CSV table of N, CA, C and O in Angstrom, one decimal:
chain,number,residue,atom,x,y,z
A,28,MET,N,21.3,-19.2,-27.0
A,28,MET,CA,20.4,-19.8,-26.2
A,28,MET,C,19.5,-18.8,-25.5
A,28,MET,O,20.0,-17.8,-24.9
A,29,PRO,N,18.1,-18.9,-25.6
A,29,PRO,CA,17.3,-17.9,-25.0
A,29,PRO,C,17.4,-17.9,-23.5
A,29,PRO,O,17.6,-19.0,-22.9
A,30,MET,N,17.2,-16.7,-22.9
A,30,MET,CA,17.3,-16.6,-21.4
A,30,MET,C,16.0,-17.1,-20.8
A,30,MET,O,14.9,-16.9,-21.4
A,31,ALA,N,16.1,-17.8,-19.7
A,31,ALA,CA,14.9,-18.3,-19.0
A,31,ALA,C,14.1,-17.2,-18.4
A,31,ALA,O,14.7,-16.2,-18.0
A,32,GLU,N,12.8,-17.3,-18.4
A,32,GLU,CA,12.0,-16.3,-17.7
A,32,GLU,C,12.3,-16.3,-16.2
A,32,GLU,O,12.4,-17.3,-15.6
A,33,PRO,N,12.4,-15.1,-15.6
A,33,PRO,CA,12.7,-15.1,-14.2
A,33,PRO,C,11.6,-15.7,-13.4
A,33,PRO,O,10.4,-15.6,-13.7
A,34,THR,N,12.0,-16.4,-12.3
A,34,THR,CA,11.0,-17.1,-11.5
A,34,THR,C,10.3,-16.1,-10.5
A,34,THR,O,9.3,-16.3,-10.0
A,35,THR,N,11.0,-15.0,-10.2
A,35,THR,CA,10.5,-13.9,-9.4
A,35,THR,C,10.7,-12.6,-10.0
A,35,THR,O,11.8,-12.3,-10.5
A,36,LEU,N,9.7,-11.7,-10.0
A,36,LEU,CA,9.7,-10.4,-10.5
A,36,LEU,C,9.6,-9.4,-9.3
A,36,LEU,O,8.8,-9.7,-8.4
A,37,THR,N,10.2,-8.3,-9.3
A,37,THR,CA,10.0,-7.3,-8.3
A,37,THR,C,9.5,-6.1,-9.0
A,37,THR,O,10.2,-5.5,-9.8
A,38,VAL,N,8.3,-5.6,-8.6
A,38,VAL,CA,7.7,-4.5,-9.2
A,38,VAL,C,7.1,-3.6,-8.1
A,38,VAL,O,6.9,-4.0,-7.0
A,39,PRO,N,6.9,-2.3,-8.4
A,39,PRO,CA,6.2,-1.4,-7.5
A,39,PRO,C,4.8,-1.9,-7.3
A,39,PRO,O,4.2,-2.3,-8.2
A,40,LEU,N,4.3,-1.7,-6.1
A,40,LEU,CA,2.9,-2.1,-5.8
A,40,LEU,C,1.9,-1.5,-6.7
A,40,LEU,O,0.9,-2.2,-7.0
A,41,TYR,N,2.1,-0.3,-7.3
A,41,TYR,CA,1.1,0.3,-8.2
A,41,TYR,C,0.9,-0.5,-9.4
A,41,TYR,O,0.0,-0.3,-10.1
A,42,GLN,N,1.8,-1.5,-9.8
A,42,GLN,CA,1.6,-2.3,-10.9
A,42,GLN,C,0.7,-3.5,-10.5
A,42,GLN,O,0.3,-4.3,-11.4
A,43,LEU,N,0.4,-3.7,-9.3
A,43,LEU,CA,-0.3,-4.8,-8.8
A,43,LEU,C,-1.7,-4.4,-8.2
A,43,LEU,O,-2.6,-5.2,-8.1
A,44,ALA,N,-1.8,-3.1,-7.8
A,44,ALA,CA,-2.9,-2.7,-7.0
A,44,ALA,C,-3.1,-1.2,-7.2
A,44,ALA,O,-2.2,-0.5,-7.6
A,45,HIS,N,-4.3,-0.7,-6.8
A,45,HIS,CA,-4.5,0.7,-6.7
A,45,HIS,C,-4.9,1.0,-5.3
A,45,HIS,O,-5.1,0.1,-4.5
A,46,GLY,N,-5.0,2.3,-5.0
A,46,GLY,CA,-5.3,2.7,-3.6
A,46,GLY,C,-5.9,4.0,-3.5
A,46,GLY,O,-6.1,4.7,-4.5
A,47,ARG,N,-6.3,4.3,-2.3
A,47,ARG,CA,-7.0,5.6,-2.0
A,47,ARG,C,-6.7,5.9,-0.5
A,47,ARG,O,-6.6,5.0,0.3
A,48,THR,N,-6.6,7.2,-0.2
A,48,THR,CA,-6.3,7.6,1.1
A,48,THR,C,-7.4,8.5,1.6
A,48,THR,O,-8.0,9.3,0.9
A,49,GLY,N,-7.7,8.3,2.9
A,49,GLY,CA,-8.6,9.2,3.6
A,49,GLY,C,-8.0,9.6,5.0
A,49,GLY,O,-7.0,9.1,5.4
A,50,ASP,N,-8.7,10.5,5.7
A,50,ASP,CA,-8.1,10.9,6.9
A,50,ASP,C,-9.3,11.3,7.9
A,50,ASP,O,-10.4,11.6,7.5
A,51,LYS,N,-9.0,11.2,9.2
A,51,LYS,CA,-9.9,11.7,10.2
A,51,LYS,C,-9.0,12.1,11.3
A,51,LYS,O,-8.3,11.3,12.0
A,52,GLY,N,-9.0,13.4,11.5
A,52,GLY,CA,-8.1,14.0,12.6
A,52,GLY,C,-6.7,13.7,12.3
A,52,GLY,O,-6.2,14.1,11.2
A,53,ASN,N,-6.0,13.0,13.2
A,53,ASN,CA,-4.6,12.8,13.0
A,53,ASN,C,-4.3,11.3,12.6
A,53,ASN,O,-3.3,10.7,12.8
A,54,ARG,N,-5.3,10.7,12.0
A,54,ARG,CA,-5.3,9.3,11.5
A,54,ARG,C,-5.4,9.3,10.0
A,54,ARG,O,-6.3,9.9,9.4
A,55,SER,N,-4.6,8.4,9.4
A,55,SER,CA,-4.7,8.2,7.9
A,55,SER,C,-5.2,6.8,7.6
A,55,SER,O,-4.7,5.9,8.3
A,56,ASN,N,-6.1,6.7,6.7
A,56,ASN,CA,-6.6,5.4,6.2
A,56,ASN,C,-6.1,5.2,4.8
A,56,ASN,O,-6.4,6.1,4.0
A,57,ILE,N,-5.4,4.2,4.5
A,57,ILE,CA,-4.9,3.9,3.2
A,57,ILE,C,-5.5,2.6,2.7
A,57,ILE,O,-5.2,1.5,3.3
A,58,SER,N,-6.2,2.6,1.6
A,58,SER,CA,-6.7,1.3,1.1
A,58,SER,C,-5.8,0.8,-0.1
A,58,SER,O,-5.2,1.6,-0.8
A,59,VAL,N,-5.7,-0.5,-0.2
A,59,VAL,CA,-4.9,-1.1,-1.3
A,59,VAL,C,-5.8,-2.2,-1.8
A,59,VAL,O,-6.3,-3.1,-1.1
A,60,ILE,N,-6.1,-2.1,-3.1
A,60,ILE,CA,-7.0,-3.1,-3.8
A,60,ILE,C,-6.3,-3.7,-4.9
A,60,ILE,O,-5.8,-3.0,-5.9
A,61,ALA,N,-6.1,-5.0,-4.9
A,61,ALA,CA,-5.4,-5.8,-6.0
A,61,ALA,C,-6.2,-5.7,-7.3
A,61,ALA,O,-7.4,-5.7,-7.3
A,62,PHE,N,-5.4,-5.6,-8.4
A,62,PHE,CA,-6.0,-5.5,-9.7
A,62,PHE,C,-6.6,-6.9,-10.1
A,62,PHE,O,-7.5,-7.0,-10.9
A,63,HIS,N,-6.1,-8.0,-9.5
A,63,HIS,CA,-6.5,-9.3,-9.9
A,63,HIS,C,-6.4,-10.2,-8.6
A,63,HIS,O,-5.5,-10.1,-7.9
A,64,PRO,N,-7.4,-11.1,-8.4
A,64,PRO,CA,-7.3,-12.0,-7.3
A,64,PRO,C,-6.0,-12.8,-7.1
A,64,PRO,O,-5.5,-13.0,-6.0
A,65,GLN,N,-5.3,-13.1,-8.2
A,65,GLN,CA,-4.1,-13.9,-8.2
A,65,GLN,C,-3.0,-13.0,-7.5
A,65,GLN,O,-2.0,-13.6,-7.0
A,66,LEU,N,-3.1,-11.7,-7.5
A,66,LEU,CA,-2.1,-10.8,-6.9
A,66,LEU,C,-2.2,-10.6,-5.5
A,66,LEU,O,-1.3,-10.1,-4.8
A,67,TRP,N,-3.4,-11.0,-4.9
A,67,TRP,CA,-3.7,-10.8,-3.5
A,67,TRP,C,-2.7,-11.4,-2.6
A,67,TRP,O,-2.3,-10.8,-1.6
A,68,VAL,N,-2.3,-12.7,-2.8
A,68,VAL,CA,-1.4,-13.4,-1.8
A,68,VAL,C,-0.1,-12.7,-1.7
A,68,VAL,O,0.3,-12.4,-0.6
A,69,PRO,N,0.6,-12.4,-2.8
A,69,PRO,CA,1.9,-11.7,-2.6
A,69,PRO,C,1.8,-10.3,-2.0
A,69,PRO,O,2.6,-9.9,-1.2
A,70,ILE,N,0.7,-9.6,-2.3
A,70,ILE,CA,0.5,-8.3,-1.7
A,70,ILE,C,0.3,-8.4,-0.2
A,70,ILE,O,0.9,-7.7,0.6
A,71,CYS,N,-0.6,-9.3,0.2
A,71,CYS,CA,-0.9,-9.5,1.6
A,71,CYS,C,0.3,-10.0,2.4
A,71,CYS,O,0.5,-9.6,3.5
A,72,ALA,N,1.1,-10.8,1.8
A,72,ALA,CA,2.3,-11.3,2.5
A,72,ALA,C,3.4,-10.2,2.7
A,72,ALA,O,4.1,-10.3,3.6
A,73,GLN,N,3.4,-9.2,1.8
A,73,GLN,CA,4.4,-8.2,1.9
A,73,GLN,C,4.0,-6.8,2.4
A,73,GLN,O,4.8,-6.0,2.9
A,74,VAL,N,2.8,-6.4,2.2
A,74,VAL,CA,2.3,-5.2,2.7
A,74,VAL,C,1.7,-5.4,4.1
A,74,VAL,O,0.5,-5.5,4.4
A,75,THR,N,2.6,-5.6,5.1
A,75,THR,CA,2.3,-5.9,6.5
A,75,THR,C,2.3,-4.6,7.3
A,75,THR,O,2.8,-3.6,6.9
A,76,GLU,N,1.8,-4.8,8.5
A,76,GLU,CA,1.8,-3.7,9.5
A,76,GLU,C,3.3,-3.2,9.7
A,76,GLU,O,3.6,-2.0,9.7
A,77,ALA,N,4.2,-4.2,9.9
A,77,ALA,CA,5.6,-3.9,10.2
A,77,ALA,C,6.2,-3.2,9.0
A,77,ALA,O,7.0,-2.2,9.1
A,78,ALA,N,5.9,-3.6,7.7
A,78,ALA,CA,6.5,-3.0,6.5
A,78,ALA,C,6.0,-1.6,6.4
A,78,ALA,O,6.8,-0.7,6.0
A,79,VAL,N,4.7,-1.4,6.6
A,79,VAL,CA,4.2,0.0,6.5
A,79,VAL,C,4.7,0.9,7.6
A,79,VAL,O,5.0,2.0,7.3
A,80,ALA,N,4.8,0.4,8.8
A,80,ALA,CA,5.4,1.2,9.9
A,80,ALA,C,6.8,1.6,9.5
A,80,ALA,O,7.2,2.8,9.8
A,81,GLN,N,7.6,0.7,9.0
A,81,GLN,CA,9.0,1.0,8.6
A,81,GLN,C,9.0,2.1,7.4
A,81,GLN,O,9.8,3.0,7.4
A,82,LEU,N,8.0,1.9,6.5
A,82,LEU,CA,7.9,2.9,5.4
A,82,LEU,C,7.6,4.3,5.8
A,82,LEU,O,8.1,5.3,5.3
A,83,PHE,N,6.8,4.4,6.9
A,83,PHE,CA,6.5,5.7,7.4
A,83,PHE,C,7.2,6.1,8.7
A,83,PHE,O,6.8,6.9,9.5
A,84,ALA,N,8.4,5.5,8.9
A,84,ALA,CA,9.2,5.7,10.2
A,84,ALA,C,9.4,7.2,10.4
A,84,ALA,O,9.5,7.7,11.5
A,85,ASP,N,9.6,8.0,9.3
A,85,ASP,CA,9.9,9.4,9.4
A,85,ASP,C,8.7,10.2,10.0
A,85,ASP,O,8.9,11.2,10.5
A,86,ARG,N,7.5,9.6,9.8
A,86,ARG,CA,6.3,10.3,10.4
A,86,ARG,C,6.0,9.7,11.8
A,86,ARG,O,5.1,10.2,12.4
A,87,GLN,N,6.7,8.7,12.2
A,87,GLN,CA,6.6,8.1,13.5
A,87,GLN,C,5.1,7.8,13.9
A,87,GLN,O,4.6,8.3,14.9
A,88,PRO,N,4.5,6.9,13.2
A,88,PRO,CA,3.1,6.5,13.5
A,88,PRO,C,3.1,5.9,14.9
A,88,PRO,O,4.0,5.1,15.2
A,89,ARG,N,2.1,6.2,15.7
A,89,ARG,CA,2.0,5.6,17.0
A,89,ARG,C,1.6,4.1,16.8
A,89,ARG,O,2.1,3.3,17.6
A,90,GLN,N,0.8,3.9,15.8
A,90,GLN,CA,0.4,2.5,15.6
A,90,GLN,C,0.0,2.3,14.1
A,90,GLN,O,-0.5,3.3,13.5
A,91,VAL,N,0.2,1.2,13.6
A,91,VAL,CA,-0.2,0.8,12.2
A,91,VAL,C,-1.0,-0.5,12.4
A,91,VAL,O,-0.6,-1.4,12.9
A,92,ARG,N,-2.3,-0.4,11.9
A,92,ARG,CA,-3.1,-1.6,11.9
A,92,ARG,C,-3.6,-1.9,10.4
A,92,ARG,O,-3.7,-1.0,9.6
A,93,ARG,N,-3.7,-3.2,10.2
A,93,ARG,CA,-4.1,-3.6,8.8
A,93,ARG,C,-5.4,-4.4,9.0
A,93,ARG,O,-5.4,-5.4,9.8
A,94,TYR,N,-6.4,-4.1,8.2
A,94,TYR,CA,-7.6,-4.8,8.1
A,94,TYR,C,-7.8,-5.4,6.8
A,94,TYR,O,-7.7,-4.7,5.8
A,95,LEU,N,-7.9,-6.8,6.7
A,95,LEU,CA,-7.9,-7.5,5.5
A,95,LEU,C,-9.4,-7.7,5.0
A,95,LEU,O,-10.2,-8.0,5.9
A,96,LEU,N,-9.6,-7.5,3.7
A,96,LEU,CA,-10.9,-7.8,3.1
A,96,LEU,C,-10.7,-8.8,2.0
A,96,LEU,O,-10.7,-8.4,0.8
A,97,PRO,N,-10.4,-10.0,2.3
A,97,PRO,CA,-10.0,-11.0,1.3
A,97,PRO,C,-11.1,-11.2,0.2
A,97,PRO,O,-10.7,-11.5,-1.0
A,98,GLN,N,-12.3,-11.1,0.5
A,98,GLN,CA,-13.4,-11.2,-0.5
A,98,GLN,C,-13.2,-10.2,-1.6
A,98,GLN,O,-13.7,-10.4,-2.8
A,99,LEU,N,-12.7,-9.0,-1.3
A,99,LEU,CA,-12.5,-7.9,-2.2
A,99,LEU,C,-11.0,-7.8,-2.7
A,99,LEU,O,-10.7,-6.9,-3.5
A,100,GLN,N,-10.2,-8.7,-2.2
A,100,GLN,CA,-8.7,-8.6,-2.5
A,100,GLN,C,-8.2,-7.2,-2.1
A,100,GLN,O,-7.6,-6.5,-2.9
A,101,ALA,N,-8.6,-6.7,-0.9
A,101,ALA,CA,-8.3,-5.4,-0.5
A,101,ALA,C,-7.9,-5.4,1.0
A,101,ALA,O,-8.2,-6.3,1.7
A,102,MET,N,-7.2,-4.3,1.4
A,102,MET,CA,-6.9,-4.1,2.8
A,102,MET,C,-7.0,-2.6,3.1
A,102,MET,O,-6.9,-1.8,2.2
A,103,ASN,N,-7.2,-2.3,4.3
A,103,ASN,CA,-7.3,-1.0,4.8
A,103,ASN,C,-6.2,-0.8,5.9
A,103,ASN,O,-6.1,-1.6,6.8
A,104,LEU,N,-5.3,0.1,5.7
A,104,LEU,CA,-4.2,0.4,6.6
A,104,LEU,C,-4.6,1.6,7.4
A,104,LEU,O,-4.9,2.7,6.8
A,105,VAL,N,-4.5,1.6,8.7
A,105,VAL,CA,-4.8,2.7,9.5
A,105,VAL,C,-3.5,3.1,10.3
A,105,VAL,O,-3.0,2.3,11.0
A,106,LEU,N,-3.1,4.3,10.0
A,106,LEU,CA,-1.9,4.9,10.7
A,106,LEU,C,-2.3,6.0,11.6
A,106,LEU,O,-2.9,7.0,11.2
A,107,ASP,N,-2.0,5.8,12.9
A,107,ASP,CA,-2.4,6.7,13.9
A,107,ASP,C,-1.2,7.8,14.1
A,107,ASP,O,-0.1,7.4,14.1
A,108,GLU,N,-1.6,9.0,14.2
A,108,GLU,CA,-0.8,10.1,14.6
A,108,GLU,C,0.3,10.3,13.5
A,108,GLU,O,1.5,10.5,13.9
A,109,VAL,N,-0.1,10.4,12.2
A,109,VAL,CA,0.9,10.6,11.2
A,109,VAL,C,0.6,11.9,10.4
A,109,VAL,O,1.3,12.2,9.4
A,110,LEU,N,-0.4,12.7,10.8
A,110,LEU,CA,-0.7,13.8,10.0
A,110,LEU,C,-0.4,15.2,10.7
A,110,LEU,O,-1.0,16.2,10.5
A,111,ASP,N,0.6,15.1,11.6
A,111,ASP,CA,1.0,16.3,12.3
A,111,ASP,C,-0.1,17.0,13.0
A,111,ASP,O,-0.2,18.3,13.0
A,112,GLY,N,-1.0,16.3,13.5
A,112,GLY,CA,-2.2,16.8,14.2
A,112,GLY,C,-3.4,16.9,13.4
A,112,GLY,O,-4.5,17.1,14.0
A,113,GLY,N,-3.4,16.7,12.2
A,113,GLY,CA,-4.6,16.7,11.3
A,113,GLY,C,-4.7,18.1,10.6
A,113,GLY,O,-3.9,19.0,10.8
A,114,VAL,N,-5.7,18.1,9.8
A,114,VAL,CA,-5.9,19.3,8.9
A,114,VAL,C,-6.0,20.6,9.6
A,114,VAL,O,-5.6,21.6,9.1
A,115,ASN,N,-6.6,20.6,10.8
A,115,ASN,CA,-6.8,21.9,11.5
A,115,ASN,C,-5.6,22.3,12.3
A,115,ASN,O,-5.5,23.4,12.7
A,116,ASP,N,-4.7,21.4,12.6
A,116,ASP,CA,-3.6,21.7,13.5
A,116,ASP,C,-2.2,21.8,12.8
A,116,ASP,O,-1.3,22.3,13.3
A,117,ALA,N,-2.1,21.2,11.6
A,117,ALA,CA,-0.8,21.0,11.0
A,117,ALA,C,-0.4,22.1,10.1
A,117,ALA,O,-1.2,22.8,9.5
A,118,LEU,N,0.9,22.4,10.1
A,118,LEU,CA,1.5,23.3,9.1
A,118,LEU,C,2.0,22.6,7.9
A,118,LEU,O,2.5,23.2,6.9
A,119,ASN,N,1.8,21.3,7.9
A,119,ASN,CA,2.2,20.4,6.8
A,119,ASN,C,1.4,20.7,5.5
A,119,ASN,O,0.2,20.9,5.6
A,120,LEU,N,2.1,20.8,4.4
A,120,LEU,CA,1.5,21.0,3.1
A,120,LEU,C,0.4,20.0,2.8
A,120,LEU,O,-0.7,20.4,2.3
A,121,ASP,N,0.6,18.8,3.2
A,121,ASP,CA,-0.4,17.7,2.9
A,121,ASP,C,-1.0,17.3,4.3
A,121,ASP,O,-0.9,16.1,4.6
A,122,SER,N,-1.6,18.1,5.0
A,122,SER,CA,-2.1,17.8,6.3
A,122,SER,C,-3.3,16.8,6.2
A,122,SER,O,-3.6,16.1,7.2
A,123,HIS,N,-3.9,16.7,5.1
A,123,HIS,CA,-5.0,15.6,4.9
A,123,HIS,C,-4.4,14.3,4.7
A,123,HIS,O,-5.1,13.3,4.8
A,124,GLY,N,-3.1,14.2,4.3
A,124,GLY,CA,-2.5,12.9,4.0
A,124,GLY,C,-2.9,12.3,2.7
A,124,GLY,O,-2.8,11.1,2.6
A,125,LYS,N,-3.4,13.0,1.8
A,125,LYS,CA,-4.0,12.4,0.5
A,125,LYS,C,-2.9,11.8,-0.3
A,125,LYS,O,-3.1,10.8,-1.0
A,126,THR,N,-1.6,12.2,-0.2
A,126,THR,CA,-0.6,11.6,-1.0
A,126,THR,C,0.1,10.4,-0.3
A,126,THR,O,0.9,9.8,-0.9
A,127,LEU,N,-0.3,10.1,0.9
A,127,LEU,CA,0.4,8.9,1.6
A,127,LEU,C,0.2,7.6,0.9
A,127,LEU,O,1.0,6.7,0.9
A,128,CYS,N,-0.9,7.5,0.2
A,128,CYS,CA,-1.2,6.3,-0.6
A,128,CYS,C,-0.1,6.1,-1.6
A,128,CYS,O,0.3,4.9,-1.9
A,129,PHE,N,0.4,7.1,-2.2
A,129,PHE,CA,1.4,7.0,-3.3
A,129,PHE,C,2.7,6.5,-2.7
A,129,PHE,O,3.4,5.7,-3.4
A,130,ARG,N,3.0,6.8,-1.5
A,130,ARG,CA,4.2,6.2,-0.8
A,130,ARG,C,4.0,4.7,-0.7
A,130,ARG,O,4.9,3.9,-1.0
A,131,VAL,N,2.9,4.2,-0.3
A,131,VAL,CA,2.6,2.8,-0.1
A,131,VAL,C,2.7,2.1,-1.5
A,131,VAL,O,3.3,1.1,-1.7
A,132,LEU,N,2.1,2.8,-2.5
A,132,LEU,CA,2.1,2.2,-3.9
A,132,LEU,C,3.5,2.1,-4.5
A,132,LEU,O,3.6,1.4,-5.5
A,133,GLN,N,4.5,2.7,-3.9
A,133,GLN,CA,5.8,2.7,-4.4
A,133,GLN,C,6.6,1.5,-3.8
A,133,GLN,O,7.7,1.1,-4.3
A,134,MET,N,6.0,0.8,-2.9
A,134,MET,CA,6.7,-0.3,-2.2
A,134,MET,C,7.1,-1.4,-3.2
A,134,MET,O,6.2,-1.8,-4.1
A,135,PRO,N,8.3,-1.9,-3.2
A,135,PRO,CA,8.6,-3.0,-4.1
A,135,PRO,C,8.0,-4.3,-3.6
A,135,PRO,O,8.1,-4.7,-2.4
A,136,ILE,N,7.4,-5.0,-4.5
A,136,ILE,CA,6.7,-6.3,-4.1
A,136,ILE,C,7.3,-7.4,-5.1
A,136,ILE,O,7.3,-7.2,-6.3
A,137,SER,N,7.7,-8.5,-4.5
A,137,SER,CA,8.1,-9.7,-5.2
A,137,SER,C,7.0,-10.6,-5.6
A,137,SER,O,6.2,-10.9,-4.7
A,138,VAL,N,6.9,-11.0,-6.8
A,138,VAL,CA,5.8,-11.8,-7.3
A,138,VAL,C,6.4,-13.0,-8.1
A,138,VAL,O,7.4,-12.8,-8.8
A,139,PRO,N,5.7,-14.1,-8.1
A,139,PRO,CA,6.2,-15.2,-9.0
A,139,PRO,C,6.0,-14.8,-10.5
A,139,PRO,O,5.1,-14.1,-10.8
A,140,GLY,N,7.0,-15.2,-11.3
A,140,GLY,CA,7.0,-14.8,-12.7
A,140,GLY,C,5.7,-15.3,-13.4
A,140,GLY,O,5.2,-14.7,-14.4
A,141,ALA,N,5.1,-16.4,-12.9
A,141,ALA,CA,3.8,-16.9,-13.5
A,141,ALA,C,2.7,-15.9,-13.4
A,141,ALA,O,1.7,-16.0,-14.1
A,142,LEU,N,2.8,-14.9,-12.5
A,142,LEU,CA,1.7,-13.9,-12.4
A,142,LEU,C,1.9,-12.7,-13.3
A,142,LEU,O,1.1,-11.7,-13.3
A,143,ALA,N,3.0,-12.7,-14.1
A,143,ALA,CA,3.3,-11.6,-15.0
A,143,ALA,C,2.1,-11.2,-15.9
A,143,ALA,O,1.9,-10.0,-16.1
A,144,PRO,N,1.2,-12.1,-16.4
A,144,PRO,CA,0.1,-11.6,-17.2
A,144,PRO,C,-0.9,-10.6,-16.4
A,144,PRO,O,-1.6,-9.9,-17.1
A,145,TRP,N,-0.9,-10.6,-15.1
A,145,TRP,CA,-1.8,-9.8,-14.3
A,145,TRP,C,-1.1,-8.5,-13.8
A,145,TRP,O,-1.7,-7.7,-13.2
A,146,ILE,N,0.2,-8.4,-14.1
A,146,ILE,CA,0.9,-7.2,-13.7
A,146,ILE,C,0.7,-6.0,-14.7
A,146,ILE,O,0.9,-6.2,-15.9
A,147,ALA,N,0.2,-4.9,-14.2
A,147,ALA,CA,-0.1,-3.7,-15.0
A,147,ALA,C,1.3,-3.1,-15.4
A,147,ALA,O,2.2,-2.9,-14.6
A,148,ARG,N,1.5,-2.9,-16.7
A,148,ARG,CA,2.7,-2.2,-17.2
A,148,ARG,C,2.4,-0.7,-17.4
A,148,ARG,O,1.4,-0.3,-17.9
A,149,PRO,N,3.4,0.1,-17.0
A,149,PRO,CA,3.2,1.5,-17.2
A,149,PRO,C,3.1,1.9,-18.6
A,149,PRO,O,3.7,1.2,-19.5
A,150,ALA,N,2.3,2.8,-18.9
A,150,ALA,CA,2.1,3.2,-20.4
A,150,ALA,C,3.2,4.0,-20.9
A,150,ALA,O,4.0,4.6,-20.2
């Protein structure tokens, strides 16, 4: 008897979206853009301010804010005081915070199995 297709899949966010990171002083901006409009709802439901704050707990962000751009199926995450003072003050190897996007894109996201056609598979 063939196995039933799972009703929920859990995949890393990078299979559902791409992102980019920027910085200004001690603040990091991380964008997340869904690959397909159908993926926007589960991304939005799970990539919350609280989830991102927990993900970066080791960097102790003073505040995490999320700005939604539903027409673009995108969001901008703003993390305050996560860059060890910023590019001019930090001894941190990545004082610009350019790699912080990759941490967000590793987040596990649960999606309905019906959305499988829009999930990017690693090459």
